Each structure stands twice: as C-alpha cells, then as structure tokens.
Tab-separated table of C-alpha atoms in Angstrom:
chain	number	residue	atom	x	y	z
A	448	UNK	CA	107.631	61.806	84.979
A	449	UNK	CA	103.694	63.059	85.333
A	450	UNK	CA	102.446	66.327	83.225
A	451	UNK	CA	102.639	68.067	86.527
A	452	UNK	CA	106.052	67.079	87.110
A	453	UNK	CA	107.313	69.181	83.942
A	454	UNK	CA	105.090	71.807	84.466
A	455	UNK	CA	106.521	72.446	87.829
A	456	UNK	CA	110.182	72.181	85.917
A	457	UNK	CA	109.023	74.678	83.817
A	458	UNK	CA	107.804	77.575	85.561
A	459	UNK	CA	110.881	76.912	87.869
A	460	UNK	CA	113.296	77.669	84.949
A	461	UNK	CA	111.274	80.858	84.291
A	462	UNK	CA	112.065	81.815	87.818
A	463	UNK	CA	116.079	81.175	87.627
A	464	UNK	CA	115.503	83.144	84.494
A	465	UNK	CA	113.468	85.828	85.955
A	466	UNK	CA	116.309	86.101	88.987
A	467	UNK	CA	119.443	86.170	86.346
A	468	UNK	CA	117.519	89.464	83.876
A	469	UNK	CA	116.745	91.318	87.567
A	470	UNK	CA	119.589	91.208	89.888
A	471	UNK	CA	121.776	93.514	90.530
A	472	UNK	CA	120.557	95.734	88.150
A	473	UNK	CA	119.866	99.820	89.832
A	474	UNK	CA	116.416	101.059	88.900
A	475	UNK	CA	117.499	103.365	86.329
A	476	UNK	CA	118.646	100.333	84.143
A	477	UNK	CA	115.561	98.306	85.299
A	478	UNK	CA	113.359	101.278	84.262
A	479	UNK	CA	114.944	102.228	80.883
A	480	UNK	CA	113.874	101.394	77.409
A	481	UNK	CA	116.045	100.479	74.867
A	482	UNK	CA	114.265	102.644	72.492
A	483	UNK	CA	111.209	105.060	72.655
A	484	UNK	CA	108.563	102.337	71.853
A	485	UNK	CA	110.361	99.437	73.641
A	486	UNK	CA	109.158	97.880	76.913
A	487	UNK	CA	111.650	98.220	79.761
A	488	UNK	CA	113.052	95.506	81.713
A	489	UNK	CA	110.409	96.226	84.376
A	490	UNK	CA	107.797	96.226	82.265
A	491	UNK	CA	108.532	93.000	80.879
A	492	UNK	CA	108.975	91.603	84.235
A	493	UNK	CA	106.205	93.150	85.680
A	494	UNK	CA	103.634	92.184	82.601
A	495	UNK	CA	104.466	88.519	82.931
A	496	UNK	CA	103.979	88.147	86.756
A	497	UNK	CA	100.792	89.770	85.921
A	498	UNK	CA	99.398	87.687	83.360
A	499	UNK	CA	100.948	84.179	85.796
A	500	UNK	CA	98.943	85.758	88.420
A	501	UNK	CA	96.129	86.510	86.581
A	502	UNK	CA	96.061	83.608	84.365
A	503	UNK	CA	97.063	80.522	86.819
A	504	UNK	CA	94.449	82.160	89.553
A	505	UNK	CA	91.458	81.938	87.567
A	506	UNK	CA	92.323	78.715	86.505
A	507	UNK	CA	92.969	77.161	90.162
A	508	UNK	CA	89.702	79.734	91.700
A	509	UNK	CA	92.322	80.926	93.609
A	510	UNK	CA	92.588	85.092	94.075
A	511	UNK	CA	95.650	87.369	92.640
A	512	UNK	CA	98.446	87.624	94.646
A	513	UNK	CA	98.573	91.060	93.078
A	514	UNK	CA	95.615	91.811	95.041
A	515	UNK	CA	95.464	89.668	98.514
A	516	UNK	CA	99.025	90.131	99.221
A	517	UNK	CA	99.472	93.967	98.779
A	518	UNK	CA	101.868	93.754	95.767
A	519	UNK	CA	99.532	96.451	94.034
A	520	UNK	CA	99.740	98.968	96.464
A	521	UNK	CA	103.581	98.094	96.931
A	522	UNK	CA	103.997	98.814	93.275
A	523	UNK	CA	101.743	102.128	93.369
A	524	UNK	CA	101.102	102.168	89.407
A	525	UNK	CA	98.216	104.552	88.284
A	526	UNK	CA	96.812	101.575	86.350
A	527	UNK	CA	93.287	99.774	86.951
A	528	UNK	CA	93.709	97.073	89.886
A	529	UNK	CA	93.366	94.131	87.198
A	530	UNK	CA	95.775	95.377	84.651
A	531	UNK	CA	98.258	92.849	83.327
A	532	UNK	CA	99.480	95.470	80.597
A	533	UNK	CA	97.770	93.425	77.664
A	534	UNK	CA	97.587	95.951	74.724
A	535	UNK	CA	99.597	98.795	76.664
A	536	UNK	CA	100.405	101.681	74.377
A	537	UNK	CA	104.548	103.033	74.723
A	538	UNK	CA	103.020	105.327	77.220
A	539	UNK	CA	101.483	102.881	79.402
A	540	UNK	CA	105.098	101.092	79.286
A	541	UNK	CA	106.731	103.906	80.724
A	542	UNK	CA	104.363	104.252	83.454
A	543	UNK	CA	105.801	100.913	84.801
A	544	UNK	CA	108.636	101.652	87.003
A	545	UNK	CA	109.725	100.401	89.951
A	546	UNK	CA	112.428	101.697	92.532
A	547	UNK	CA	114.366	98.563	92.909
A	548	UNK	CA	114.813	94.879	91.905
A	549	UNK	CA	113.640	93.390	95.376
A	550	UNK	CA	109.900	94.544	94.504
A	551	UNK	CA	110.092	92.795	90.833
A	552	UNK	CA	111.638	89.643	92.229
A	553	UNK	CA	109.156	89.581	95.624
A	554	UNK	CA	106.111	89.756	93.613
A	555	UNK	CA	107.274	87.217	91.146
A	556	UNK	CA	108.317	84.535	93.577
A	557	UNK	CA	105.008	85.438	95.156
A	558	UNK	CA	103.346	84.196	92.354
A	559	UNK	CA	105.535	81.626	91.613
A	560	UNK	CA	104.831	80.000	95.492
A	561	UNK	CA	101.215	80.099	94.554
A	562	UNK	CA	101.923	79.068	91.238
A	563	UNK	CA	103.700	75.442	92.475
A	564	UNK	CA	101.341	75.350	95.424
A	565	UNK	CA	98.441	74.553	92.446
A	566	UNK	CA	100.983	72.929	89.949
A	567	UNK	CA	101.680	70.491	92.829
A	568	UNK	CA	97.784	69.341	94.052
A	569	UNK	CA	97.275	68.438	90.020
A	570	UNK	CA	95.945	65.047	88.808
A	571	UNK	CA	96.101	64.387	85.370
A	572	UNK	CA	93.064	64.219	84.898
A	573	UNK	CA	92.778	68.079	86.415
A	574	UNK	CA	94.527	69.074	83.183
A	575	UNK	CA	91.787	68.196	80.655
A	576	UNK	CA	89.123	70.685	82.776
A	577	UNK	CA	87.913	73.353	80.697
A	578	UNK	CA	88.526	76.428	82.436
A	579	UNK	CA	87.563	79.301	79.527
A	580	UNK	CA	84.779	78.250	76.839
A	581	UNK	CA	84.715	81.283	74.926
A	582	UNK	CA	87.665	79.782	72.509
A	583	UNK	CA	86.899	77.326	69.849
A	584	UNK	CA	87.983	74.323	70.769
A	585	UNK	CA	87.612	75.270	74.475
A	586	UNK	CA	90.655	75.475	76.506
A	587	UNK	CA	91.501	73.225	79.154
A	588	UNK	CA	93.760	73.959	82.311
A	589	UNK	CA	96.895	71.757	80.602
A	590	UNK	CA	96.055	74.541	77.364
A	591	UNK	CA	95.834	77.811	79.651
A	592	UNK	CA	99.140	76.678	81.674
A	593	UNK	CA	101.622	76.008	78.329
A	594	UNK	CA	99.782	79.286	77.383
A	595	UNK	CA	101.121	80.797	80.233
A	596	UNK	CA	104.554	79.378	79.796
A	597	UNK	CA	104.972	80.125	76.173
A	598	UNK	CA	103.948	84.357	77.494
A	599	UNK	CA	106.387	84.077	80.532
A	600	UNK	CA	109.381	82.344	78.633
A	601	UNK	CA	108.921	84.892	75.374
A	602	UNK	CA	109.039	88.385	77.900
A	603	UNK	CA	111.738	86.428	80.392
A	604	UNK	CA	113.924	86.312	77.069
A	605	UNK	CA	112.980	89.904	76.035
A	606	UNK	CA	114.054	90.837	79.471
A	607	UNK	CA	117.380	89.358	79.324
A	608	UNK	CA	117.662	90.571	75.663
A	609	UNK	CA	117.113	94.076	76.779
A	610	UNK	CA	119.617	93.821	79.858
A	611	UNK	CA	122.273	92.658	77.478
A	612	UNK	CA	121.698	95.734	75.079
A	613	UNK	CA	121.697	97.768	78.162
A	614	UNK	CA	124.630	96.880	79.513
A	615	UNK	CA	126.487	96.530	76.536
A	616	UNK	CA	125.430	100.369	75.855
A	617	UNK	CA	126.558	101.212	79.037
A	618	UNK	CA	130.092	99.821	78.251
C-alpha cells in the first residue's frame, strides 16, 4: 500500500465519521452546546472543514472551497472570509450556527472531493516538499496532512461525543 493510499483511507473514515455525528440531527441539536463554554456540534463540524480546506489548499496551491464554491455565503457567518475558528472565544462558538445538516455535510464532502482529488495525483516523493518554513524543522506536505488528520479526527470525536450527551439529555 503507498503513503497516499492510507492517506486517502484516512480522510475517508473522517468522512463516514463526519456523516454518522450530522445526520438526522434538527438544527436546534446541531446548534446547541453542551455547556456555556462548549463548542456545538456545528461548530466542531464547521471548524474542521475549515482548517481541511484551509490547510490541504495551501498545501496543493489549490483555492478554498469555502471561497470558490460559495459555501461562505451559503453559511452567512459574520466572521472574516478566512476564518477557520482557530482561537475562537465561547462567543465566537455560538455565532456558528447553521439551519440544517445538509449545509454541514455539503461543504464537508466539498472539501473532502477536493481533498482526494490532491491525495490521489501524490507521488511519494510529493510528500517530503516543504510547504511552510516558518516551523523548526520545516514541515513537509506528508507533516501538514497527518496534521490535518490528527485536527479532523480529535473535533470528528468531539462531535460525536457531544451528540451522544445531547441525545442522552434529551432522553
């Protein structure tokens, strides 16, 4: 199995995962938070499509999805166009919302498409690029990518953590 191989495994499991905290949950449970500092299940969602998006683009010179495919103005948050809700304060949380499901899971398969699109053109060799020298050692594109999977796997679990406590509050 080649690097790229797994890393396409991987960021498919993240969506299956991504699918299973989302659906067929009503906005009010999306949009909730279990407590007043908590991030909501949107939130979650929603911050680590961002930082895929933001993260895998720049690596690949590719543009956001957020950005050439309308999801921003879809999502109509009051929040600078580049935001990916690093270092948001409980108030910035709860200005995440979203009206239903569908708009979560379209911009994260979105980003997953143009995620596996990249994934899949990768040589080996494409993995020991540096893409971001202001780290010590620098990082290389194999580096940023488990990066990225460590963030999205840690909120995906958060996110499925929270609609548990949800629902078992609920019951």
């Amino acid at each position: 199995m080649h690097a790229k191989d797994i890393l396409v495994d991987a960021f498919g499991r993240i969506q299956e995962d991504v699918h299973a905290a989302v659906e067929g949950l009503p906005p009010e449970t999306l949009n909730a938070r279990p407590a007043q500092d908590a991030n909501s299940l949107s939130w979650l969602v929603w911050h680590l499509t961002r930082v895929q998006d933001d993260h895998v683009a720049d690596a690949a010179g590719l543009d956001q999805v957020w950005l050439t495919q309308g999801w921003e103005k879809r999502f109509g948050l009051d929040l600078p166009r580049q935001d990916t809700g690093y270092g948001h304060t409980p108030r910035k949380v709860a200005e995440v919302r979203v009206e239903s499901g569908d708009l979560l899971l379209g911009y994260y398969d979105a980003v997953h498409d143009q995620t596996l699109a990249f994934l899949r053109g990768l040589t080996a060799a494409d993995l020991d690029r540096v893409v971001d020298e202001r780290w010590t050692p620098a990082v290389t594109l194999g580096v940023r990518l488990v990066s990225v999977l460590a963030d999205d796997l840690e909120h995906v679990g958060q996110a499925a953590y929270v609609r548990g406590l949800l629902q078992s509050a609920a019951s």
